[in-house]
Amino acid sequence: MRVWAVANQKGGVGKTTTSIALAGLLADAGQRVLVVDLDPHGSMTSYFGLNPDALEHSCFDLFLHKGSVPDGLPGQLLQPTSHDAISLLASSTALATLERQSPGQSGLGLVIAKTLAQLWQDFDYALIDSPPLLGVLMVNALAASQQLVLPCQTEHLAVNGLERMVNTLAMINRSRKQALPFSIVPTLFDRRTQASLSTLKVLRDRWPQNVWEGYIPVDTRLRDASRAGRTPSQFDPKSRGVAAYRALLKHLLGQQLTSQVA
């Protein structure tokens, strides 16, 4: 299994869309894909037609055992999605309470890594949709992942959130045996606006080694796919957004090969 986390310390930058679009393209190519919703807002869970306020069982169950994960529990929590090759570990709004519980409990930062270890042979890829907050859930996502995708909306305020995220990553990397490779993905790009053009230039100037050379354009078909509860490539495989995500996936797979060789 390869594990990718999709994260940023700012909301509304396209994390969930990016996670699901990449998962859909991997699944279309015959890969078995697990998507993990660690955001208490449950956008990914809602995308696939489930209500994070009403689920009896969710990712929250994984954090109720003092840092251990009972054998078989992850498999019991898997939910089907609109794509036969994608399974979901759904979110619950109860995840928001973990920040209050975590100071008194050790080991909570590795719960998702332990969960994925139990599912290692069942999936080829796992994509984790992380919350826009530095806390126990984001730490879990980063600790479990081998590759990080950082979507950044091409508008000026989003750059500040990205700056915080890169600083957080530097802090996390100091406690890892190996630095976590990351790709910054410009999202919601509109070439008609000066804000998008200037922000894209800022991203490329400030992080030239890490910014993906392409961008994800504003595309209403991505929103339409979300409304239909289907992956973007299921909904409209020829849309501009899907073409961009297809190029991004090619980049990430190339980066994955590079990191494996290294």
mmCIF file of C-alpha atoms in Angstrom:
data_model
loop_
_atom_site.group_PDB
_atom_site.id
_atom_site.type_symbol
_atom_site.label_atom_id
_atom_site.label_comp_id
_atom_site.label_asym_id
_atom_site.label_seq_id
_atom_site.Cartn_x
_atom_site.Cartn_y
_atom_site.Cartn_z
ATOM 1 C CA MET A 1 0.000 0.000 0.000
ATOM 2 C CA ARG A 2 1.070 3.546 -0.745
ATOM 3 C CA VAL A 3 -0.297 6.199 1.605
ATOM 4 C CA TRP A 4 -0.835 9.794 0.523
ATOM 5 C CA ALA A 5 -2.105 12.539 2.821
ATOM 6 C CA VAL A 6 -3.871 15.608 1.461
ATOM 7 C CA ALA A 7 -3.517 18.482 3.897
ATOM 8 C CA ASN A 8 -3.420 22.222 4.434
ATOM 9 C CA GLN A 9 -3.964 24.399 7.508
ATOM 10 C CA LYS A 10 -6.545 26.437 5.610
ATOM 11 C CA GLY A 11 -9.996 25.259 4.634
ATOM 12 C CA GLY A 12 -11.670 25.715 1.272
ATOM 13 C CA VAL A 13 -8.567 25.026 -0.824
ATOM 14 C CA GLY A 14 -9.811 21.860 -2.547
ATOM 15 C CA LYS A 15 -8.506 19.113 -0.242
ATOM 16 C CA THR A 16 -11.561 16.878 -0.477
ATOM 17 C CA THR A 17 -11.990 17.335 -4.223
ATOM 18 C CA THR A 18 -8.300 16.575 -4.731
ATOM 19 C CA SER A 19 -8.461 13.457 -2.551
ATOM 20 C CA ILE A 20 -11.511 12.058 -4.328
ATOM 21 C CA ALA A 21 -10.365 13.012 -7.840
ATOM 22 C CA LEU A 22 -7.016 11.265 -7.359
ATOM 23 C CA ALA A 23 -8.676 8.260 -5.723
ATOM 24 C CA GLY A 24 -11.101 7.992 -8.638
ATOM 25 C CA LEU A 25 -8.345 8.066 -11.243
ATOM 26 C CA LEU A 26 -6.330 5.434 -9.372
ATOM 27 C CA ALA A 27 -9.427 3.258 -9.084
ATOM 28 C CA ASP A 28 -10.202 3.715 -12.790
ATOM 29 C CA ALA A 29 -6.729 2.324 -13.477
ATOM 30 C CA GLY A 30 -7.511 -0.856 -11.556
ATOM 31 C CA GLN A 31 -6.023 0.069 -8.172
ATOM 32 C CA ARG A 32 -7.794 -0.835 -4.935
ATOM 33 C CA VAL A 33 -8.189 2.463 -3.094
ATOM 34 C CA LEU A 34 -9.052 3.370 0.479
ATOM 35 C CA VAL A 35 -10.076 6.936 1.279
ATOM 36 C CA VAL A 36 -9.888 8.075 4.906
ATOM 37 C CA ASP A 37 -11.907 11.072 6.095
ATOM 38 C CA LEU A 38 -10.179 12.557 9.156
ATOM 39 C CA ASP A 39 -11.937 15.926 8.952
ATOM 40 C CA PRO A 40 -14.680 16.320 11.599
ATOM 41 C CA HIS A 41 -16.619 18.391 9.054
ATOM 42 C CA GLY A 42 -16.963 15.159 7.074
ATOM 43 C CA SER A 43 -16.872 16.660 3.570
ATOM 44 C CA MET A 44 -15.589 13.434 2.009
ATOM 45 C CA THR A 45 -18.128 11.378 3.934
ATOM 46 C CA SER A 46 -20.946 13.682 2.787
ATOM 47 C CA TYR A 47 -19.615 13.557 -0.785
ATOM 48 C CA PHE A 48 -20.380 9.829 -0.872
ATOM 49 C CA GLY A 49 -23.877 10.283 0.533
ATOM 50 C CA LEU A 50 -23.320 9.545 4.231
ATOM 51 C CA ASN A 51 -24.208 11.838 7.121
ATOM 52 C CA PRO A 52 -21.273 12.406 9.520
ATOM 53 C CA ASP A 53 -23.760 13.583 12.173
ATOM 54 C CA ALA A 54 -25.742 10.347 12.090
ATOM 55 C CA LEU A 55 -23.237 7.518 11.501
ATOM 56 C CA GLU A 56 -23.279 4.882 14.225
ATOM 57 C CA HIS A 57 -19.680 3.849 13.468
ATOM 58 C CA SER A 58 -16.838 5.881 11.957
ATOM 59 C CA CYS A 59 -13.129 6.681 12.206
ATOM 60 C CA PHE A 60 -13.871 7.935 15.711
ATOM 61 C CA ASP A 61 -14.194 4.311 16.871
ATOM 62 C CA LEU A 62 -10.496 3.819 16.081
ATOM 63 C CA PHE A 63 -9.484 6.361 18.745
ATOM 64 C CA LEU A 64 -11.414 4.803 21.641
ATOM 65 C CA HIS A 65 -8.831 2.197 22.646
ATOM 66 C CA LYS A 66 -6.010 4.196 24.277
ATOM 67 C CA GLY A 67 -3.875 4.295 21.140
ATOM 68 C CA SER A 68 -4.255 0.638 20.164
ATOM 69 C CA VAL A 69 -6.445 -0.625 17.320
ATOM 70 C CA PRO A 70 -8.303 -3.898 17.996
ATOM 71 C CA ASP A 71 -7.749 -6.610 15.414
ATOM 72 C CA GLY A 72 -10.403 -6.552 12.736
ATOM 73 C CA LEU A 73 -11.910 -3.188 13.697
ATOM 74 C CA PRO A 74 -10.694 -1.249 10.616
ATOM 75 C CA GLY A 75 -12.262 -3.790 8.265
ATOM 76 C CA GLN A 76 -15.576 -3.573 10.121
ATOM 77 C CA LEU A 77 -15.675 0.211 9.605
ATOM 78 C CA LEU A 78 -15.238 0.205 5.811
ATOM 79 C CA GLN A 79 -18.045 1.784 3.806
ATOM 80 C CA PRO A 80 -18.751 1.304 0.075
ATOM 81 C CA THR A 81 -18.754 4.297 -2.282
ATOM 82 C CA SER A 82 -20.064 5.087 -5.753
ATOM 83 C CA HIS A 83 -16.920 3.476 -7.205
ATOM 84 C CA ASP A 84 -16.572 -0.294 -6.807
ATOM 85 C CA ALA A 85 -12.798 -0.027 -6.282
ATOM 86 C CA ILE A 86 -12.962 2.675 -3.569
ATOM 87 C CA SER A 87 -13.755 2.020 0.097
ATOM 88 C CA LEU A 88 -14.259 4.713 2.732
ATOM 89 C CA LEU A 89 -13.326 5.084 6.370
ATOM 90 C CA ALA A 90 -15.966 7.679 7.184
ATOM 91 C CA SER A 91 -15.735 10.707 9.435
ATOM 92 C CA SER A 92 -17.918 11.672 12.357
ATOM 93 C CA THR A 93 -18.390 15.063 13.969
ATOM 94 C CA ALA A 94 -17.326 13.317 17.200
ATOM 95 C CA LEU A 95 -13.745 13.478 15.887
ATOM 96 C CA ALA A 96 -13.752 17.142 16.937
ATOM 97 C CA THR A 97 -13.715 16.034 20.588
ATOM 98 C CA LEU A 98 -10.369 14.263 20.232
ATOM 99 C CA GLU A 99 -8.388 17.450 20.759
ATOM 100 C CA ARG A 100 -9.834 17.724 24.272
ATOM 101 C CA GLN A 101 -9.137 14.062 25.034
ATOM 102 C CA SER A 102 -5.667 13.676 23.533
ATOM 103 C CA PRO A 103 -3.501 15.539 26.121
ATOM 104 C CA GLY A 104 -4.129 12.772 28.661
ATOM 105 C CA GLN A 105 -3.553 9.878 26.284
ATOM 106 C CA SER A 106 -0.294 8.724 24.761
ATOM 107 C CA GLY A 107 -0.109 6.927 21.447
ATOM 108 C CA LEU A 108 -3.061 8.638 19.764
ATOM 109 C CA GLY A 109 -0.799 10.070 17.058
ATOM 110 C CA LEU A 110 -0.231 6.639 15.480
ATOM 111 C CA VAL A 111 -3.787 5.290 15.429
ATOM 112 C CA ILE A 112 -4.225 5.724 11.665
ATOM 113 C CA ALA A 113 -0.809 4.204 10.940
ATOM 114 C CA LYS A 114 -1.828 1.154 13.009
ATOM 115 C CA THR A 115 -5.199 1.061 11.235
ATOM 116 C CA LEU A 116 -3.611 1.046 7.791
ATOM 117 C CA ALA A 117 -1.174 -1.664 8.880
ATOM 118 C CA GLN A 118 -4.175 -3.964 9.347
ATOM 119 C CA LEU A 119 -5.479 -3.129 5.859
ATOM 120 C CA TRP A 120 -2.087 -3.168 4.135
ATOM 121 C CA GLN A 121 -2.747 -6.173 1.903
ATOM 122 C CA ASP A 122 -6.324 -5.164 1.031
ATOM 123 C CA PHE A 123 -5.563 -1.915 -0.802
ATOM 124 C CA ASP A 124 -2.987 -0.542 -3.213
ATOM 125 C CA TYR A 125 -3.444 3.093 -2.167
ATOM 126 C CA ALA A 126 -4.813 4.998 0.799
ATOM 127 C CA LEU A 127 -5.617 8.714 0.532
ATOM 128 C CA ILE A 128 -6.188 10.627 3.754
ATOM 129 C CA ASP A 129 -8.275 13.812 3.779
ATOM 130 C CA SER A 130 -6.843 15.774 6.700
ATOM 131 C CA PRO A 131 -8.585 18.524 8.719
ATOM 132 C CA PRO A 132 -7.397 22.161 8.333
ATOM 133 C CA LEU A 133 -6.082 22.232 11.886
ATOM 134 C CA LEU A 134 -2.796 21.204 13.460
ATOM 135 C CA GLY A 135 -3.786 18.665 16.076
ATOM 136 C CA VAL A 136 -3.982 14.953 16.759
ATOM 137 C CA LEU A 137 -5.857 14.203 13.510
ATOM 138 C CA MET A 138 -3.394 15.986 11.231
ATOM 139 C CA VAL A 139 -0.510 14.419 13.150
ATOM 140 C CA ASN A 140 -2.096 11.023 12.458
ATOM 141 C CA ALA A 141 -2.367 11.790 8.740
ATOM 142 C CA LEU A 142 1.239 12.943 8.458
ATOM 143 C CA ALA A 143 2.615 10.102 10.598
ATOM 144 C CA ALA A 144 0.862 7.493 8.457
ATOM 145 C CA SER A 145 1.708 8.914 5.036
ATOM 146 C CA GLN A 146 4.599 8.381 2.645
ATOM 147 C CA GLN A 147 3.773 11.317 0.401
ATOM 148 C CA LEU A 148 2.013 14.618 1.025
ATOM 149 C CA VAL A 149 -0.180 16.645 -1.308
ATOM 150 C CA LEU A 150 -0.677 20.298 -0.332
ATOM 151 C CA PRO A 151 -3.523 21.939 -2.293
ATOM 152 C CA CYS A 152 -3.333 25.732 -2.230
ATOM 153 C CA GLN A 153 -6.043 27.969 -3.607
ATOM 154 C CA THR A 154 -4.550 30.574 -5.936
ATOM 155 C CA GLU A 155 -5.503 33.588 -3.862
ATOM 156 C CA HIS A 156 -3.323 35.616 -1.540
ATOM 157 C CA LEU A 157 -4.727 34.570 1.860
ATOM 158 C CA ALA A 158 -4.207 30.903 1.021
ATOM 159 C CA VAL A 159 -0.446 31.457 0.764
ATOM 160 C CA ASN A 160 -0.349 32.297 4.486
ATOM 161 C CA GLY A 161 -2.035 29.004 5.333
ATOM 162 C CA LEU A 162 0.418 27.182 3.110
ATOM 163 C CA GLU A 163 3.337 28.886 4.867
ATOM 164 C CA ARG A 164 2.055 27.570 8.201
ATOM 165 C CA MET A 165 1.621 24.104 6.724
ATOM 166 C CA VAL A 166 5.179 23.994 5.363
ATOM 167 C CA ASN A 167 6.481 25.098 8.778
ATOM 168 C CA THR A 168 4.408 22.376 10.437
ATOM 169 C CA LEU A 169 5.835 19.819 8.043
ATOM 170 C CA ALA A 170 9.381 20.903 8.896
ATOM 171 C CA MET A 171 8.573 20.366 12.575
ATOM 172 C CA ILE A 172 7.038 16.932 11.904
ATOM 173 C CA ASN A 173 10.000 15.912 9.742
ATOM 174 C CA ARG A 174 12.364 16.427 12.660
ATOM 175 C CA SER A 175 10.648 13.525 14.435
ATOM 176 C CA ARG A 176 10.506 11.248 11.383
ATOM 177 C CA LYS A 177 13.254 8.887 10.284
ATOM 178 C CA GLN A 178 12.833 10.120 6.711
ATOM 179 C CA ALA A 179 11.558 13.506 5.484
ATOM 180 C CA LEU A 180 8.076 13.401 3.982
ATOM 181 C CA PRO A 181 8.164 14.401 0.286
ATOM 182 C CA PHE A 182 5.470 16.917 -0.642
ATOM 183 C CA SER A 183 3.960 18.549 -3.704
ATOM 184 C CA ILE A 184 2.178 21.909 -3.603
ATOM 185 C CA VAL A 185 -0.843 21.866 -5.924
ATOM 186 C CA PRO A 186 -2.257 25.233 -7.087
ATOM 187 C CA THR A 187 -6.054 24.908 -7.083
ATOM 188 C CA LEU A 188 -9.127 26.919 -8.094
ATOM 189 C CA PHE A 189 -7.032 28.717 -10.687
ATOM 190 C CA ASP A 190 -8.794 31.291 -12.857
ATOM 191 C CA ARG A 191 -6.508 32.771 -15.491
ATOM 192 C CA ARG A 192 -8.928 35.694 -15.953
ATOM 193 C CA THR A 193 -8.106 37.099 -12.495
ATOM 194 C CA GLN A 194 -4.974 38.916 -11.443
ATOM 195 C CA ALA A 195 -5.191 37.285 -8.011
ATOM 196 C CA SER A 196 -4.812 33.794 -9.485
ATOM 197 C CA LEU A 197 -1.990 34.808 -11.805
ATOM 198 C CA SER A 198 0.007 36.662 -9.161
ATOM 199 C CA THR A 199 -0.516 33.963 -6.506
ATOM 200 C CA LEU A 200 0.644 31.247 -8.895
ATOM 201 C CA LYS A 201 3.814 33.260 -9.490
ATOM 202 C CA VAL A 202 4.352 33.674 -5.734
ATOM 203 C CA LEU A 203 4.003 29.922 -5.188
ATOM 204 C CA ARG A 204 6.461 29.093 -7.945
ATOM 205 C CA ASP A 205 8.957 31.722 -6.789
ATOM 206 C CA ARG A 206 8.823 30.795 -3.107
ATOM 207 C CA TRP A 207 8.772 26.993 -3.377
ATOM 208 C CA PRO A 208 10.283 26.244 -6.797
ATOM 209 C CA GLN A 209 11.329 22.696 -5.876
ATOM 210 C CA ASN A 210 7.937 21.653 -4.548
ATOM 211 C CA VAL A 211 5.252 23.365 -6.617
ATOM 212 C CA TRP A 212 3.699 21.144 -9.263
ATOM 213 C CA GLU A 213 4.197 22.734 -12.677
ATOM 214 C CA GLY A 214 0.487 22.580 -13.522
ATOM 215 C CA TYR A 215 -2.650 23.806 -11.750
ATOM 216 C CA ILE A 216 -6.233 22.726 -11.106
ATOM 217 C CA PRO A 217 -8.599 25.155 -12.855
ATOM 218 C CA VAL A 218 -11.967 26.379 -11.626
ATOM 219 C CA ASP A 219 -14.362 23.863 -13.190
ATOM 220 C CA THR A 220 -18.076 23.655 -12.390
ATOM 221 C CA ARG A 221 -18.039 20.004 -13.441
ATOM 222 C CA LEU A 222 -16.075 19.203 -10.281
ATOM 223 C CA ARG A 223 -18.876 20.723 -8.203
ATOM 224 C CA ASP A 224 -21.463 18.847 -10.274
ATOM 225 C CA ALA A 225 -19.627 15.570 -9.608
ATOM 226 C CA SER A 226 -19.754 16.289 -5.879
ATOM 227 C CA ARG A 227 -23.486 16.935 -6.050
ATOM 228 C CA ALA A 228 -23.948 13.599 -7.844
ATOM 229 C CA GLY A 229 -21.792 11.746 -5.295
ATOM 230 C CA ARG A 230 -19.532 10.346 -8.005
ATOM 231 C CA THR A 231 -15.799 10.751 -8.560
ATOM 232 C CA PRO A 232 -15.001 13.490 -11.106
ATOM 233 C CA SER A 233 -13.650 10.961 -13.603
ATOM 234 C CA GLN A 234 -16.834 8.882 -13.290
ATOM 235 C CA PHE A 235 -19.013 11.929 -13.758
ATOM 236 C CA ASP A 236 -17.231 13.643 -16.648
ATOM 237 C CA PRO A 237 -13.927 12.036 -17.677
ATOM 238 C CA LYS A 238 -13.328 14.677 -20.377
ATOM 239 C CA SER A 239 -13.731 17.756 -18.187
ATOM 240 C CA ARG A 240 -10.911 20.286 -17.750
ATOM 241 C CA GLY A 241 -10.671 19.503 -14.062
ATOM 242 C CA VAL A 242 -10.251 15.771 -14.619
ATOM 243 C CA ALA A 243 -7.607 16.402 -17.290
ATOM 244 C CA ALA A 244 -5.687 18.499 -14.755
ATOM 245 C CA TYR A 245 -5.989 15.880 -12.033
ATOM 246 C CA ARG A 246 -4.838 13.238 -14.483
ATOM 247 C CA ALA A 247 -1.669 15.282 -15.082
ATOM 248 C CA LEU A 248 -1.230 15.730 -11.326
ATOM 249 C CA LEU A 249 -1.532 11.989 -10.748
ATOM 250 C CA LYS A 250 1.177 11.356 -13.335
ATOM 251 C CA HIS A 251 3.425 13.811 -11.472
ATOM 252 C CA LEU A 252 2.746 12.186 -8.088
ATOM 253 C CA LEU A 253 3.401 8.694 -9.408
ATOM 254 C CA GLY A 254 6.703 9.941 -10.843
ATOM 255 C CA GLN A 255 7.607 11.496 -7.491
ATOM 256 C CA GLN A 256 6.697 8.217 -5.795
ATOM 257 C CA LEU A 257 9.110 6.309 -8.024
ATOM 258 C CA THR A 258 11.847 8.843 -7.299
ATOM 259 C CA SER A 259 11.380 8.529 -3.538
ATOM 260 C CA GLN A 260 11.404 4.711 -3.748
ATOM 261 C CA VAL A 261 14.689 4.763 -5.635
ATOM 262 C CA ALA A 262 16.150 7.173 -3.111
#
